[in-house]
Short mmCIF file of C-alpha atoms and ligand atoms in Angstrom, two decimals:
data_model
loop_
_atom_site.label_atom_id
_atom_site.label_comp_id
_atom_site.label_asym_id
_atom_site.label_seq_id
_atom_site.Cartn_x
_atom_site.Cartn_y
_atom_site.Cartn_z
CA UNK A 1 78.44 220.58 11.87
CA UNK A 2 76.19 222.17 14.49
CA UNK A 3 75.73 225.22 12.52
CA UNK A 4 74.63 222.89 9.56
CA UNK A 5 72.23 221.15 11.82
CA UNK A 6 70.17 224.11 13.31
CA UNK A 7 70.53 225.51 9.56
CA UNK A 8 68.42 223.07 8.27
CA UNK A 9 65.94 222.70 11.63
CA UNK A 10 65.27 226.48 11.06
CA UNK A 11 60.84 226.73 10.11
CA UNK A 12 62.25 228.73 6.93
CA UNK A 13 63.81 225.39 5.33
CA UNK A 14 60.33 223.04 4.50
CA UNK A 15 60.66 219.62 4.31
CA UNK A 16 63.70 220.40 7.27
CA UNK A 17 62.17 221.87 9.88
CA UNK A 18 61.68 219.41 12.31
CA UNK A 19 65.16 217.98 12.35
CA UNK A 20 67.05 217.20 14.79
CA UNK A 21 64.08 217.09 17.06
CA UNK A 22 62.10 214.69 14.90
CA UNK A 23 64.08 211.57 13.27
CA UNK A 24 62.29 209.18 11.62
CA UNK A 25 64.80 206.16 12.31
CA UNK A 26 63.68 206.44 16.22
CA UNK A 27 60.92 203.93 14.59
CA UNK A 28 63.48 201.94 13.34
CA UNK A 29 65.65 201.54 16.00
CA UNK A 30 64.46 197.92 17.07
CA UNK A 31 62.48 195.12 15.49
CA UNK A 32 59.64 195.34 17.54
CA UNK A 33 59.09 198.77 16.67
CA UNK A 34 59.43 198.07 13.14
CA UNK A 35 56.72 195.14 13.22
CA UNK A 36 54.75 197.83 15.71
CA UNK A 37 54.54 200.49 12.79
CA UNK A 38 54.42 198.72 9.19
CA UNK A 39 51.69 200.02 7.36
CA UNK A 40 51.23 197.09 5.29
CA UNK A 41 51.19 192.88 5.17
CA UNK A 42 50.19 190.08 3.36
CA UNK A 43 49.14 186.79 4.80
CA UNK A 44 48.29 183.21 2.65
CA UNK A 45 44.67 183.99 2.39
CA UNK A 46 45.60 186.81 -0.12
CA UNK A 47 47.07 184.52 -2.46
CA UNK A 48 46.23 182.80 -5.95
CA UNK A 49 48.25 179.95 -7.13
CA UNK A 50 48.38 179.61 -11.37
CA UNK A 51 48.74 175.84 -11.48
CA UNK A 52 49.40 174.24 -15.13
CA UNK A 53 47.35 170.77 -15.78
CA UNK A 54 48.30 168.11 -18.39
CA UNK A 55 46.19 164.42 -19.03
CA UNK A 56 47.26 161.43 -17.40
CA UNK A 57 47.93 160.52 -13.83
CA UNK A 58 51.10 160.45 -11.87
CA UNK A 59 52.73 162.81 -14.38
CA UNK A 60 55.30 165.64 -13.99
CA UNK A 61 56.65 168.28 -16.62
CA UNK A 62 59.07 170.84 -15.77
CA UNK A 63 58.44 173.94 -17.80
CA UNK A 64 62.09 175.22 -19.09
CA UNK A 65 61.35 179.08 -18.98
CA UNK A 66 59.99 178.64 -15.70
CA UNK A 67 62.00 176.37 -13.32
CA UNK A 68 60.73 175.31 -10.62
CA UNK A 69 57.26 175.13 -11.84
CA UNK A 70 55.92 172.00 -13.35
CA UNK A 71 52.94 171.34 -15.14
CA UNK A 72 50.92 168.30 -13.32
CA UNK A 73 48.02 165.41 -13.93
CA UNK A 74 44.81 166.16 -12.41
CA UNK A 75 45.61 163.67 -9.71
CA UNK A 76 48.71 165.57 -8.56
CA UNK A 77 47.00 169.04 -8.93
CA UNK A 78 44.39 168.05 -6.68
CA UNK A 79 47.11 167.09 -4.23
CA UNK A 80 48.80 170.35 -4.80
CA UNK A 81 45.57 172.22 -4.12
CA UNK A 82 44.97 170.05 -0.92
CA UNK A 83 48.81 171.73 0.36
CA UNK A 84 47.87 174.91 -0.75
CA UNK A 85 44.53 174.47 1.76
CA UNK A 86 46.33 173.58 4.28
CA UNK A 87 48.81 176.57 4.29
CA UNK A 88 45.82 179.17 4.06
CA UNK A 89 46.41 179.92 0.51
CA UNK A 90 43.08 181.54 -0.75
CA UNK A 91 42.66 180.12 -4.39
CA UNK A 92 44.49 177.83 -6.93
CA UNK A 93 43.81 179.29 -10.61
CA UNK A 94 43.70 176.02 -13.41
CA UNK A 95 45.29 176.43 -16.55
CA UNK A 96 45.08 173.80 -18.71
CA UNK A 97 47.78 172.41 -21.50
CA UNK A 98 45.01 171.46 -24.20
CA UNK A 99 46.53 168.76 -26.53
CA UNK A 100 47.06 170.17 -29.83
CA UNK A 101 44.75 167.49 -31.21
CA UNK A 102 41.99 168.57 -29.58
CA UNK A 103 42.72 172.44 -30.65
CA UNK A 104 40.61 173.84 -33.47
CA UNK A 105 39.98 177.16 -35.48
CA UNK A 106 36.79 177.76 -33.23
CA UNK A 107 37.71 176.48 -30.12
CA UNK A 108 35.30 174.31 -29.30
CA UNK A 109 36.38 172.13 -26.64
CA UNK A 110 36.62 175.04 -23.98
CA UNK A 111 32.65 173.96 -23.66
CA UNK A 112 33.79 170.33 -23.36
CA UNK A 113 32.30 168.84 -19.88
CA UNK A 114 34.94 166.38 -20.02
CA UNK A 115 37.96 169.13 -21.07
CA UNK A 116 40.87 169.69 -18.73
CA UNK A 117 39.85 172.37 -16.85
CA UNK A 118 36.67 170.96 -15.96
CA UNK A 119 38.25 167.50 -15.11
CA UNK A 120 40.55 169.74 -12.87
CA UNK A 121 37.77 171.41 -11.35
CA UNK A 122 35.99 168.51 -10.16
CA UNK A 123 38.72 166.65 -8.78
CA UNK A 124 40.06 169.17 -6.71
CA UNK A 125 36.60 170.60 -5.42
CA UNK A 126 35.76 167.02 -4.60
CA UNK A 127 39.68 166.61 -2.43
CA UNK A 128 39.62 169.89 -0.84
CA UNK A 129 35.75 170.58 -0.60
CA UNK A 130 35.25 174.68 0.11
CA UNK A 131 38.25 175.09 1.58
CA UNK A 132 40.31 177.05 -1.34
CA UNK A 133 38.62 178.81 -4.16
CA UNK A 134 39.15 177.84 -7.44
CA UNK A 135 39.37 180.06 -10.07
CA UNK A 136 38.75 179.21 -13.77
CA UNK A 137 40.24 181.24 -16.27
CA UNK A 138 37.66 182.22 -19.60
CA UNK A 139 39.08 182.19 -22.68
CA UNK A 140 39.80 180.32 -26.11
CA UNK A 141 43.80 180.70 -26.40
CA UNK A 142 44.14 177.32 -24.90
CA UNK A 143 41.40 175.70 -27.33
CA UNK A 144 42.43 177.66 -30.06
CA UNK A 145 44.80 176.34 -33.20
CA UNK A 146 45.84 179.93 -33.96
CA UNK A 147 46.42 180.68 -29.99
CA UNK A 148 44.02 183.76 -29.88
CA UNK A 149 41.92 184.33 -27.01
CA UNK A 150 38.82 184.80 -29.24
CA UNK A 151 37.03 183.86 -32.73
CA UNK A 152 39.63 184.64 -35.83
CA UNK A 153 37.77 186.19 -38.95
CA UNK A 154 40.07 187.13 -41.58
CA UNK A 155 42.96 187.57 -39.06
CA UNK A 156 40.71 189.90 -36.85
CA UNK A 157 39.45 188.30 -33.46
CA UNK A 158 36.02 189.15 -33.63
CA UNK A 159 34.03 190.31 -30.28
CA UNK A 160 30.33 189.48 -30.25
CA UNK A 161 30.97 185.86 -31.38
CA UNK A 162 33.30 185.06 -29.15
CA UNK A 163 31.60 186.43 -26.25
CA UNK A 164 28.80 184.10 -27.00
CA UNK A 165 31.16 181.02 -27.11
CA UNK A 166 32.71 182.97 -23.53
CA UNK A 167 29.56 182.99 -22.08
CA UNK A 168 29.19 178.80 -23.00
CA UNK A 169 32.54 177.96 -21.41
CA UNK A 170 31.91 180.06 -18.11
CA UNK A 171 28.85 178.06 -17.42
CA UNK A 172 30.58 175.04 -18.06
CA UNK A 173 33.34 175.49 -15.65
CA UNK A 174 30.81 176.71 -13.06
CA UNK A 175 28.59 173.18 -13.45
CA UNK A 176 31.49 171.86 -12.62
CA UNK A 177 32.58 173.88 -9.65
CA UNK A 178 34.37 177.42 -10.54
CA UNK A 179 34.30 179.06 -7.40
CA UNK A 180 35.29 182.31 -8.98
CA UNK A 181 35.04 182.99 -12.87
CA UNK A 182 38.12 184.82 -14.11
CA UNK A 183 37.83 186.19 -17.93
CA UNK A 184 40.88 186.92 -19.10
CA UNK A 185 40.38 187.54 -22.48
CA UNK A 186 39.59 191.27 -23.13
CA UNK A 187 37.00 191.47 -24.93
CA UNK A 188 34.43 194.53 -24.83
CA UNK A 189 30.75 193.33 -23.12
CA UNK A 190 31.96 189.91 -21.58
CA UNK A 191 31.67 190.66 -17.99
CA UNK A 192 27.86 191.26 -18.40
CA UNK A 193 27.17 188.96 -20.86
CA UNK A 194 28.93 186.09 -18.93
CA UNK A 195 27.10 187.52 -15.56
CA UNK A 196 23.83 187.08 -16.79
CA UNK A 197 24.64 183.79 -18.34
CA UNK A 198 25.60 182.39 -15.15
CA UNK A 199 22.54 184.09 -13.35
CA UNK A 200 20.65 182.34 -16.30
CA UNK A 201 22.03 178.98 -15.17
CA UNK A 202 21.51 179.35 -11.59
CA UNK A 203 24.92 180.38 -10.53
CA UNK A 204 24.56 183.97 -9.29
CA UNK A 205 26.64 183.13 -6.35
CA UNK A 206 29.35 182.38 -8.53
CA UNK A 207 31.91 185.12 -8.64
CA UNK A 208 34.14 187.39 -11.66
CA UNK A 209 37.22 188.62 -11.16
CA UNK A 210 37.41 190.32 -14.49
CA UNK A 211 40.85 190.66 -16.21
CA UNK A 212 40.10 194.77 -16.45
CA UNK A 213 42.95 195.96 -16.80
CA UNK A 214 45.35 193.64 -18.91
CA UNK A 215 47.98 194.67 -21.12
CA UNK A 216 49.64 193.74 -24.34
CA UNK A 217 52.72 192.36 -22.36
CA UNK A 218 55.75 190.54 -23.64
CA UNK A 219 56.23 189.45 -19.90
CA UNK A 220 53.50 186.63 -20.74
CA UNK A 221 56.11 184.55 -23.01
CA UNK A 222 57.02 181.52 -20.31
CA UNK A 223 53.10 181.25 -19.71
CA UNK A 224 52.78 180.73 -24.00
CA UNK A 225 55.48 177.93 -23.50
CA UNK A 226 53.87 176.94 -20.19
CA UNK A 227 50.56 175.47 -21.87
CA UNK A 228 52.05 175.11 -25.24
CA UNK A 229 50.19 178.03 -27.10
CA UNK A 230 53.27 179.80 -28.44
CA UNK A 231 53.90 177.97 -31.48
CA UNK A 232 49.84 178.63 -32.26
CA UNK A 233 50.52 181.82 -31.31
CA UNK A 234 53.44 182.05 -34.01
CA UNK A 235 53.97 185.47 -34.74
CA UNK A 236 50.78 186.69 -33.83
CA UNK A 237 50.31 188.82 -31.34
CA UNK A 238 46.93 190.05 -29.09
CA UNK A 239 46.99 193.96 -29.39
CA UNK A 240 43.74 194.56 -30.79
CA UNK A 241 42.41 193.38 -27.55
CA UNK A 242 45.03 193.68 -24.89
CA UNK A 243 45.83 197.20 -23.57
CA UNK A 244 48.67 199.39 -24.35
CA UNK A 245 51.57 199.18 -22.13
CA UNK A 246 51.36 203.09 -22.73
CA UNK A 247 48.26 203.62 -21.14
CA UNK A 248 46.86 204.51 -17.87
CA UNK A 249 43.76 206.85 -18.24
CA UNK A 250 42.39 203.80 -20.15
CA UNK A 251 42.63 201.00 -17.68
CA UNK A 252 39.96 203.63 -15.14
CA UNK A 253 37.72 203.25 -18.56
CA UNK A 254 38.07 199.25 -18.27
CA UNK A 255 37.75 198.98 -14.66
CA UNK A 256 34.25 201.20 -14.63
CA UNK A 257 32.94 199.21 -17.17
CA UNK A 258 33.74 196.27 -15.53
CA UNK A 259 32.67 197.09 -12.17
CA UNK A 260 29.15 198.46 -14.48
CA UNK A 261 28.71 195.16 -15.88
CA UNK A 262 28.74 193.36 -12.69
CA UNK A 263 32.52 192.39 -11.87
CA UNK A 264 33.56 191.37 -8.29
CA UNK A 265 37.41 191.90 -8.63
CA UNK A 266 39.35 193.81 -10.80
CA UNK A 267 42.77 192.76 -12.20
CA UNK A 268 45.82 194.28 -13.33
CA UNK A 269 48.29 192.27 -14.96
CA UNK A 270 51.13 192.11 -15.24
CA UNK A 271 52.48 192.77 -11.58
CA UNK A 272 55.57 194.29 -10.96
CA UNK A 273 55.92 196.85 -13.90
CA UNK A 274 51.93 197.91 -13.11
CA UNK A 275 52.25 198.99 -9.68
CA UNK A 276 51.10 202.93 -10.72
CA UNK A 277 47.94 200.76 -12.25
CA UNK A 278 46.82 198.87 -9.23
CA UNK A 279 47.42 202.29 -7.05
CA UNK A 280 45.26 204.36 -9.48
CA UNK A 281 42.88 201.41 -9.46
CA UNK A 282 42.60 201.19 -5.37
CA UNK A 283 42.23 205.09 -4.85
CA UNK A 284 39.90 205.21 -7.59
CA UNK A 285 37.43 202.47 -7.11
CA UNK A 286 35.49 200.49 -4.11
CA UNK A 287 36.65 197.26 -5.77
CA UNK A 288 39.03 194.67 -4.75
CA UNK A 289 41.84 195.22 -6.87
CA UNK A 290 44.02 191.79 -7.95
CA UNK A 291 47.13 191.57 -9.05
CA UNK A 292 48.94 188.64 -10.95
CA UNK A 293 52.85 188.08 -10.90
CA UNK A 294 53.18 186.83 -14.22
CA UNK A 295 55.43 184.19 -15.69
CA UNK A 296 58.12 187.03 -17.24
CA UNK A 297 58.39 188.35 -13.55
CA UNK A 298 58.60 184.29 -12.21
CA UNK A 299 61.26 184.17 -14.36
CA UNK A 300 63.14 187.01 -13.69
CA UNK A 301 63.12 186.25 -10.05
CA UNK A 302 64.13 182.72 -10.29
CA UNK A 303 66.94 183.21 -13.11
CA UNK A 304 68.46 185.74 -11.14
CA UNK A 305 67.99 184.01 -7.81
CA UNK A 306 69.53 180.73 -9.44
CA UNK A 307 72.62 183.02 -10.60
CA UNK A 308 73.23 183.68 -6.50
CA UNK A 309 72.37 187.47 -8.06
CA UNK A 310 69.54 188.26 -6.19
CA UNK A 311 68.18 186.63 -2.39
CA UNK A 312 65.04 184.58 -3.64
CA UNK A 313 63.17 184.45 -0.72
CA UNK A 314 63.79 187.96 0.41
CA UNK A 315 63.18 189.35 -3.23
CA UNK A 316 59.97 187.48 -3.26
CA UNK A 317 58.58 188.30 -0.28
CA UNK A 318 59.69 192.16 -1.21
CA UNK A 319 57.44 191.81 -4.28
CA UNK A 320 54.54 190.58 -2.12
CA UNK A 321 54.73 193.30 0.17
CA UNK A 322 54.61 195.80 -2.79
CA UNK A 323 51.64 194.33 -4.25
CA UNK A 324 50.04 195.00 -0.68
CA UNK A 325 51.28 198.41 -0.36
CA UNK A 326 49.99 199.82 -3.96
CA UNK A 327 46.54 198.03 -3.06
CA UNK A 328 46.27 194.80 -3.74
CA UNK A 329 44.06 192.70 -2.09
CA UNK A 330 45.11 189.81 -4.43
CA UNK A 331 48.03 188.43 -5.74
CA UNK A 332 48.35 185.57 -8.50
CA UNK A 333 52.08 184.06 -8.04
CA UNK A 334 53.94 181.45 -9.03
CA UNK A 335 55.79 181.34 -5.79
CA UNK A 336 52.57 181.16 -4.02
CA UNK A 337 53.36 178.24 -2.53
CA UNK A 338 56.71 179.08 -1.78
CA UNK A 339 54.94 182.00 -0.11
CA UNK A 340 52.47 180.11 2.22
CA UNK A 341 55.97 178.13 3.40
CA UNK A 342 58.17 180.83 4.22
CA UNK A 343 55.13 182.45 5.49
CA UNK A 344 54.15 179.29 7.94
CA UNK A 345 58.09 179.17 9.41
C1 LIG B 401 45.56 183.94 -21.77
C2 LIG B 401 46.34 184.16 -20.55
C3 LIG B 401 47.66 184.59 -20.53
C4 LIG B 401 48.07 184.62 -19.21
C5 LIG B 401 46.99 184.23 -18.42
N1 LIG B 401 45.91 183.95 -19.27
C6 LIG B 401 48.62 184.88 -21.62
C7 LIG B 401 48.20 185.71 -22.75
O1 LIG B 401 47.35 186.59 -22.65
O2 LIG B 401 48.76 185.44 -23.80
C8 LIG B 401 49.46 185.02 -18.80
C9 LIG B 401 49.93 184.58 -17.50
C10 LIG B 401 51.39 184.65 -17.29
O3 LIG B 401 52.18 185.13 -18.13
O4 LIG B 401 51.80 184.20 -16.22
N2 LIG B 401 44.22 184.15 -21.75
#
């Protein structure tokens, strides 16, 4: 045994030549030196919380693919944005579940004053005041009869139109309170169209945090039965604007166009099976990078936690900390809330 050991301590074996004099697991010996020498962490201010939001008041749904997460009325997402305040959580993201009556070919009512989101908007801005951002997500698939994001012209989504209609809803959810202006929809020429549309309207404060980076996932299927826009979606799908899952070089081209056209924060979604993404996006740009958890990974977590397979709260907080350490400065999640709990104990 001692013969191995000074064998592989010898400065001819790289890699090995500090051993036995240097061990790494000296700085793992004890908690405190743990704690004294982690590289990275996460606290509740780097979190975004994807709430659903049907009509009504003092209503509940649970959402089947997801459990655990329900969709809620206004009144009872304004008192789950209030909680998320209070635990330091640093922005609750509204998606709304559009009625299908009031879903058309053009999409229309995403520049509804009176729509869901906007509703949403208003009621939490007015219960929680500055104290969490809220995030509004642009894009038709919830307005939409056929479930695309954009305009559908002989079974093409078509860009330049539906940038225009983009540009409408943006400034609607800012008049009534967007903190931060998330487009999700991938089109080509949206961030700068909807940043000078809000500079138009007086809302050059307002924020984007551009959805540069998003990818034709199949990880997104709980979210489709989240706000009901699977069955629009049918068999349709949203690869001619979504990225490849096979590409990398392409999400830099996004991300500088984005950045170009005047975009705040960056996203790459989905999470978990994008970590190379956000890394290449942190090293490579002077951007704050976001990252969003999405419903496929939710689920993954929570079925296998609920099977006594995996830990959920260690497994969770894992994920977090691997968002951090690839770059993140943001993370959407589900479990956010979970998160600001386990975080406050
Ligand atoms: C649609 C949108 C999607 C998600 C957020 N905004 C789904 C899609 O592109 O079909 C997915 C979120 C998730 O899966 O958690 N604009």
């Amino acid at each position: 045994m001692r013969d191995y050991l000074h064998d592989l301590s010898r400065p001819s074996s790289p890699g090995h030549a500090a051993f036995p004099r240097t061990r790494l697991r000296r700085n793992r010996r004890w908690p405190w030196i743990r704690e004294m020498v982690q590289e990275t962490r996460f606290v509740a201010a780097n979190l975004i919380w994807p709430i659903f939001v049907i009509e009504g008041t003092n209503r509940r749904e649970p959402i089947h693919s997801m459990p655990g997460v329900e969709r809620l009325s206004i009144d009872l997402a304004a008192q789950a944005a209030e909680e998320a305040a209070n635990l330091g959580i640093g922005a609750i993201a509204i998606f709304p579940v559009t009625p299908q009556e009031k879903k058309t070919e053009d999409g229309r009512h995403a520049c509804d004053s009176k729509n869901l989101i906007c509703e949403t908007t208003r009621a939490i801005a007015a219960k929680t005041g500055n104290r969490i951002g809220i995030v509004c997500d642009v894009a038709l698939d919830p307005y939409t009869s056929h479930g695309q994001d954009g305009l559908l012209r002989d079974g093409y989504v078509v860009n330049d139109e539906t940038i225009a209609v983009l540009c409408e809803q943006a400034v609607n959810q800012a008049k009534a309170g967007a903190t931060l202006i998330a487009p999700s929809d991938m089109m080509d020429g949206r961030i700068g169209a909807i940043r000078d549309a809000l500079d138009e309207s007086g809302f050059q404060h307002i924020g984007i945090m551009s959805y540069a980076a998003k990818y034709a996932s199949s990880f997104y299927g709980p979210f489709r039965d989240a706000v009901g826009s699977a069955k629009n979606l049918a068999s349709g799908d949203k690869k001619t604007y979504q990225m490849n899952p096979a590409n990398s070089e392409e999400a830099i081209r996004e991300v500088e166009l984005d950045i170009a056209e005047g975009a705040d924060i960056v996203m790459v979604k989905p999470g978990m099976p994008y970590l190379d993404i956000v890394r290449r996006l942190h090293d490579s740009f002077p951007v704050p990078v976001a990252v969003y958890q999405v419903s496929g990974e939710y689920a993954m977590l929570k079925f296998a936690s609920q099977a006594n397979a995996l830990n959920e709260q260690s497994v969770v907080m894992e994920s977090m900390l691997a968002f951090r350490r690839a770059g993140a400065s943001a993370i959407l999640t589900y479990y956010a809330k979970h998160v600001g709990q386990w975080l406050a104990e």
